[in-house]
Coordinates of C-alpha atoms and ligand atoms in Angstrom, one line a residue:
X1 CA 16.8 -20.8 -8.7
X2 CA 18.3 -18.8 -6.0
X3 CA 17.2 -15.2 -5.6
X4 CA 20.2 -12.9 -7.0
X5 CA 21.8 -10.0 -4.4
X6 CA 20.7 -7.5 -6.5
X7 CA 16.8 -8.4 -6.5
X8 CA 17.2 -9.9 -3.3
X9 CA 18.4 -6.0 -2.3
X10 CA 15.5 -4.3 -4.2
X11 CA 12.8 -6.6 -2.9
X12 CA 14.7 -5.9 1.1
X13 CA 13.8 -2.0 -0.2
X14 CA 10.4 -2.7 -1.1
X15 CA 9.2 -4.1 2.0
X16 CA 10.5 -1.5 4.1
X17 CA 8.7 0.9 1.8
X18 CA 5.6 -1.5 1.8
X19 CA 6.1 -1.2 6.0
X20 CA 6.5 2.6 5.5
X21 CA 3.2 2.1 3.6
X22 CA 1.4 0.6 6.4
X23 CA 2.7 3.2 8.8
X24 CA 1.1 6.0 6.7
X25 CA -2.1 4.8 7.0
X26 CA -1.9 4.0 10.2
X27 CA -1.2 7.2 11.0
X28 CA -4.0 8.5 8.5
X29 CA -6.6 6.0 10.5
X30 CA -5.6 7.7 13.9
X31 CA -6.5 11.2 12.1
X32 CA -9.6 10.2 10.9
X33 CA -10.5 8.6 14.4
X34 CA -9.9 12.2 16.2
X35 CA -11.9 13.8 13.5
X36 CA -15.1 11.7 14.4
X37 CA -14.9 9.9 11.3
X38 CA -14.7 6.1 11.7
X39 CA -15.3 4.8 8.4
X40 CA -12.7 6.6 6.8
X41 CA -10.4 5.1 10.1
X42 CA -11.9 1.7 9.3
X43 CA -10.8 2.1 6.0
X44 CA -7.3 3.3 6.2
X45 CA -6.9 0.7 9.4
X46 CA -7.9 -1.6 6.4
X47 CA -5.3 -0.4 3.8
X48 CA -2.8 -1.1 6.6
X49 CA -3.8 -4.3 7.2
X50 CA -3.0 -4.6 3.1
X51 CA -0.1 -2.8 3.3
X52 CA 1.2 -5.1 5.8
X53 CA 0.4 -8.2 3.6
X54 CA 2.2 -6.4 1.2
X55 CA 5.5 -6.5 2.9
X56 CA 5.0 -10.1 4.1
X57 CA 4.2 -11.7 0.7
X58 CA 7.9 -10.0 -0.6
X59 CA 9.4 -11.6 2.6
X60 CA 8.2 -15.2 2.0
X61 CA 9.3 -14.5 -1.6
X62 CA 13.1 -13.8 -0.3
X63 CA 12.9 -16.4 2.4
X64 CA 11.8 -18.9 0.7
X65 CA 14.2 -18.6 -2.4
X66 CA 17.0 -18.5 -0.3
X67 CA 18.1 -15.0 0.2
X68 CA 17.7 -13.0 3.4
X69 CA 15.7 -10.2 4.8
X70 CA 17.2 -7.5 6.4
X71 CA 15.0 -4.9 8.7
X72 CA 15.6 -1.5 8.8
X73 CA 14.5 1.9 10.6
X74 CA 11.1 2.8 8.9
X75 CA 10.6 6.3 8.4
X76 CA 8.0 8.1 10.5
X77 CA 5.2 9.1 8.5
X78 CA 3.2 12.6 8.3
X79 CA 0.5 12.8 11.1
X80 CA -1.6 15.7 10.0
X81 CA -3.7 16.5 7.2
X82 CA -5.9 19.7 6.3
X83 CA -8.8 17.6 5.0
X84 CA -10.0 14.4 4.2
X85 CA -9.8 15.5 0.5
X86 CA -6.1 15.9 0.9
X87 CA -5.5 12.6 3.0
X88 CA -6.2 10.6 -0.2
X89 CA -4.3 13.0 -2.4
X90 CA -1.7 12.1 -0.5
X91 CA -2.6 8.2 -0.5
X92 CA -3.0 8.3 -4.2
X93 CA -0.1 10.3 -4.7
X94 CA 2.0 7.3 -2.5
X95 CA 0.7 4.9 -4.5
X96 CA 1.5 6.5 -7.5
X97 CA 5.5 6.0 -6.0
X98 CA 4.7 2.7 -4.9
X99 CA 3.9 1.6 -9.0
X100 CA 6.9 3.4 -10.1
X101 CA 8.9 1.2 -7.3
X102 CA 7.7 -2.2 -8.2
X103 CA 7.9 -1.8 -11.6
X104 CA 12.0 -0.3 -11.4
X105 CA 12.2 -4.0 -9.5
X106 CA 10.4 -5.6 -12.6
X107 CA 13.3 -4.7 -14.6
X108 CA 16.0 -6.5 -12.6
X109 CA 14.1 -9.3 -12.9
X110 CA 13.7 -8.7 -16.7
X111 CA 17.1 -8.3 -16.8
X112 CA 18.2 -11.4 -14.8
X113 CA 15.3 -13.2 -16.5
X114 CA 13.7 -14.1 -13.1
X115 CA 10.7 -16.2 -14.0
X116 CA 9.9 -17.0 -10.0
X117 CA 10.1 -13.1 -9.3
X118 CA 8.0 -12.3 -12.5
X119 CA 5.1 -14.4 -11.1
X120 CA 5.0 -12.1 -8.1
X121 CA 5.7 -8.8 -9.7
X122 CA 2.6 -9.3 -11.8
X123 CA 0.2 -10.0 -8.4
X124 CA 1.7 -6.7 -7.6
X125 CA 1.2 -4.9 -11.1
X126 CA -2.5 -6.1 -10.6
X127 CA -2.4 -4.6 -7.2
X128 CA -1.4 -1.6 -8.0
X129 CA -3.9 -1.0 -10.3
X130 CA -6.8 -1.4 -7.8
X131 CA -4.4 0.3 -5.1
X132 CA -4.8 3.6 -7.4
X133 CA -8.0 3.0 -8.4
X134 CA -9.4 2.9 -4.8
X135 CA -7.7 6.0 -3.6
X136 CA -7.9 8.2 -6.7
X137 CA -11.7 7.4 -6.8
X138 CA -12.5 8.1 -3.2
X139 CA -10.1 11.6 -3.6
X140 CA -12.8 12.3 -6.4
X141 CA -15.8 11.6 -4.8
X142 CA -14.3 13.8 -1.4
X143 CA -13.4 16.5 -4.4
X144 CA -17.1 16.0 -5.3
X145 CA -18.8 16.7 -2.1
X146 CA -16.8 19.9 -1.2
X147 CA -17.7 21.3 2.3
X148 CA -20.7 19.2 2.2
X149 CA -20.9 17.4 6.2
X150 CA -23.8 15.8 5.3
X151 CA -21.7 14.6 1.9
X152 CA -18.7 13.7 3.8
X153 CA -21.3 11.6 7.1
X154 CA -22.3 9.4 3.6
X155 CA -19.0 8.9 2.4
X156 CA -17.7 7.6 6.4
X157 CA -20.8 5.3 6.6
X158 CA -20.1 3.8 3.1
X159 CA -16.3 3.1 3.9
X160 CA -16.8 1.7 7.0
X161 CA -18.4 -1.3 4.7
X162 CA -14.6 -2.0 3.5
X163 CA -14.3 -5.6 3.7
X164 CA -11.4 -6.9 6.2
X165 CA -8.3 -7.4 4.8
X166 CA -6.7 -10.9 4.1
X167 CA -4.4 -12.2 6.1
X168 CA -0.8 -12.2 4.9
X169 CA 0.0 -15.6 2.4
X170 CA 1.5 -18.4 4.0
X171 CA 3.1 -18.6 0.2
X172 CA 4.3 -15.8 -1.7
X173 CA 2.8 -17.6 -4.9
X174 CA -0.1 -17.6 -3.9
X175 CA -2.5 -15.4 -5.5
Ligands
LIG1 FE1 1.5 -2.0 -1.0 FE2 -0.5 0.3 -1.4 O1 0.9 -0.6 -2.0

């Protein structure tokens, strides 16, 4: 079944917004980098890396179902941050908006009863689950240690453990 105009369009949104995604923490890794940190810059260099497989498995998904992807001007993200601490309130709070996003998508393809699309939004709902879970418990932990160097020095060595991500799927179906 052909991908309608109307998911087709929402999906074009999302990977902007999934490219916007990878921007952001790009941006956040450069941050961490000047602040001597390079754990937390390995992991956000990670989580764009993600982000960017993100945006390529909704572009197979168009592509290969016959619709067409259409680029457009990302938005520059913020480059500054008071504190690690609020670095992943922000991450957390932006993935918060990314959930909201992909589930407004899951209803247009409730509504046009878009098994294919279904299949992918629930990789995604899965995602998104771990997406929030990984930044809300790494805001907590940074709440946790406080002004604490010697806290924040454990925290950098631990993240820089963050596995490489995947590389983009070939096949948006695949899992
Ligand atoms: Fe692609 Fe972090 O959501």
């Amino acid at each position: 079944m052909e991908i309608s105009q109307k998911l087709a369009d929402a999906i074009n949104e999302q990977i902007n917004f999934e490219l916007y995604s990878a921007f952001l923490y790009l941006s956040m890794a450069a941050w961490f980098e000047e602040k001597n940190l390079p754990g937390f810059a390995h992991w956000m260099e990670v989580q764009y890396q993600e982000e960017f497989a993100h945006a390529m498995r909704f572009y197979r998904h168009i592509t290969e179902r016959g619709g067409r992807v259409v680029m457009k001007t990302i938005e520059g993200p913020k480059t500054e941050w008071s504190s690690a601490f609020e670095a992943f309130e922000d991450a957390y709070e932006h993935e918060k908006k990314v959930t909201a996003r992909i589930y407004k998508i899951g209803d247009i393809a409730d509504e046009e009863r878009d098994r294919g699309a279904q299949g992918l939004l629930q990789w995604f709902y899965d995602e998104q689950v771990e997406e929030e879970k990984n930044t809300s418990g790494i805001r907590d932990q940074l709440k946790m240690i406080g002004d604490s160097m010697q806290g924040l020095f454990m925290l950098d060595r631990e993240l820089a453990q963050r596995p490489a991500a995947a590389p983009p799927p070939a096949d948006s179906m695949a899992p």
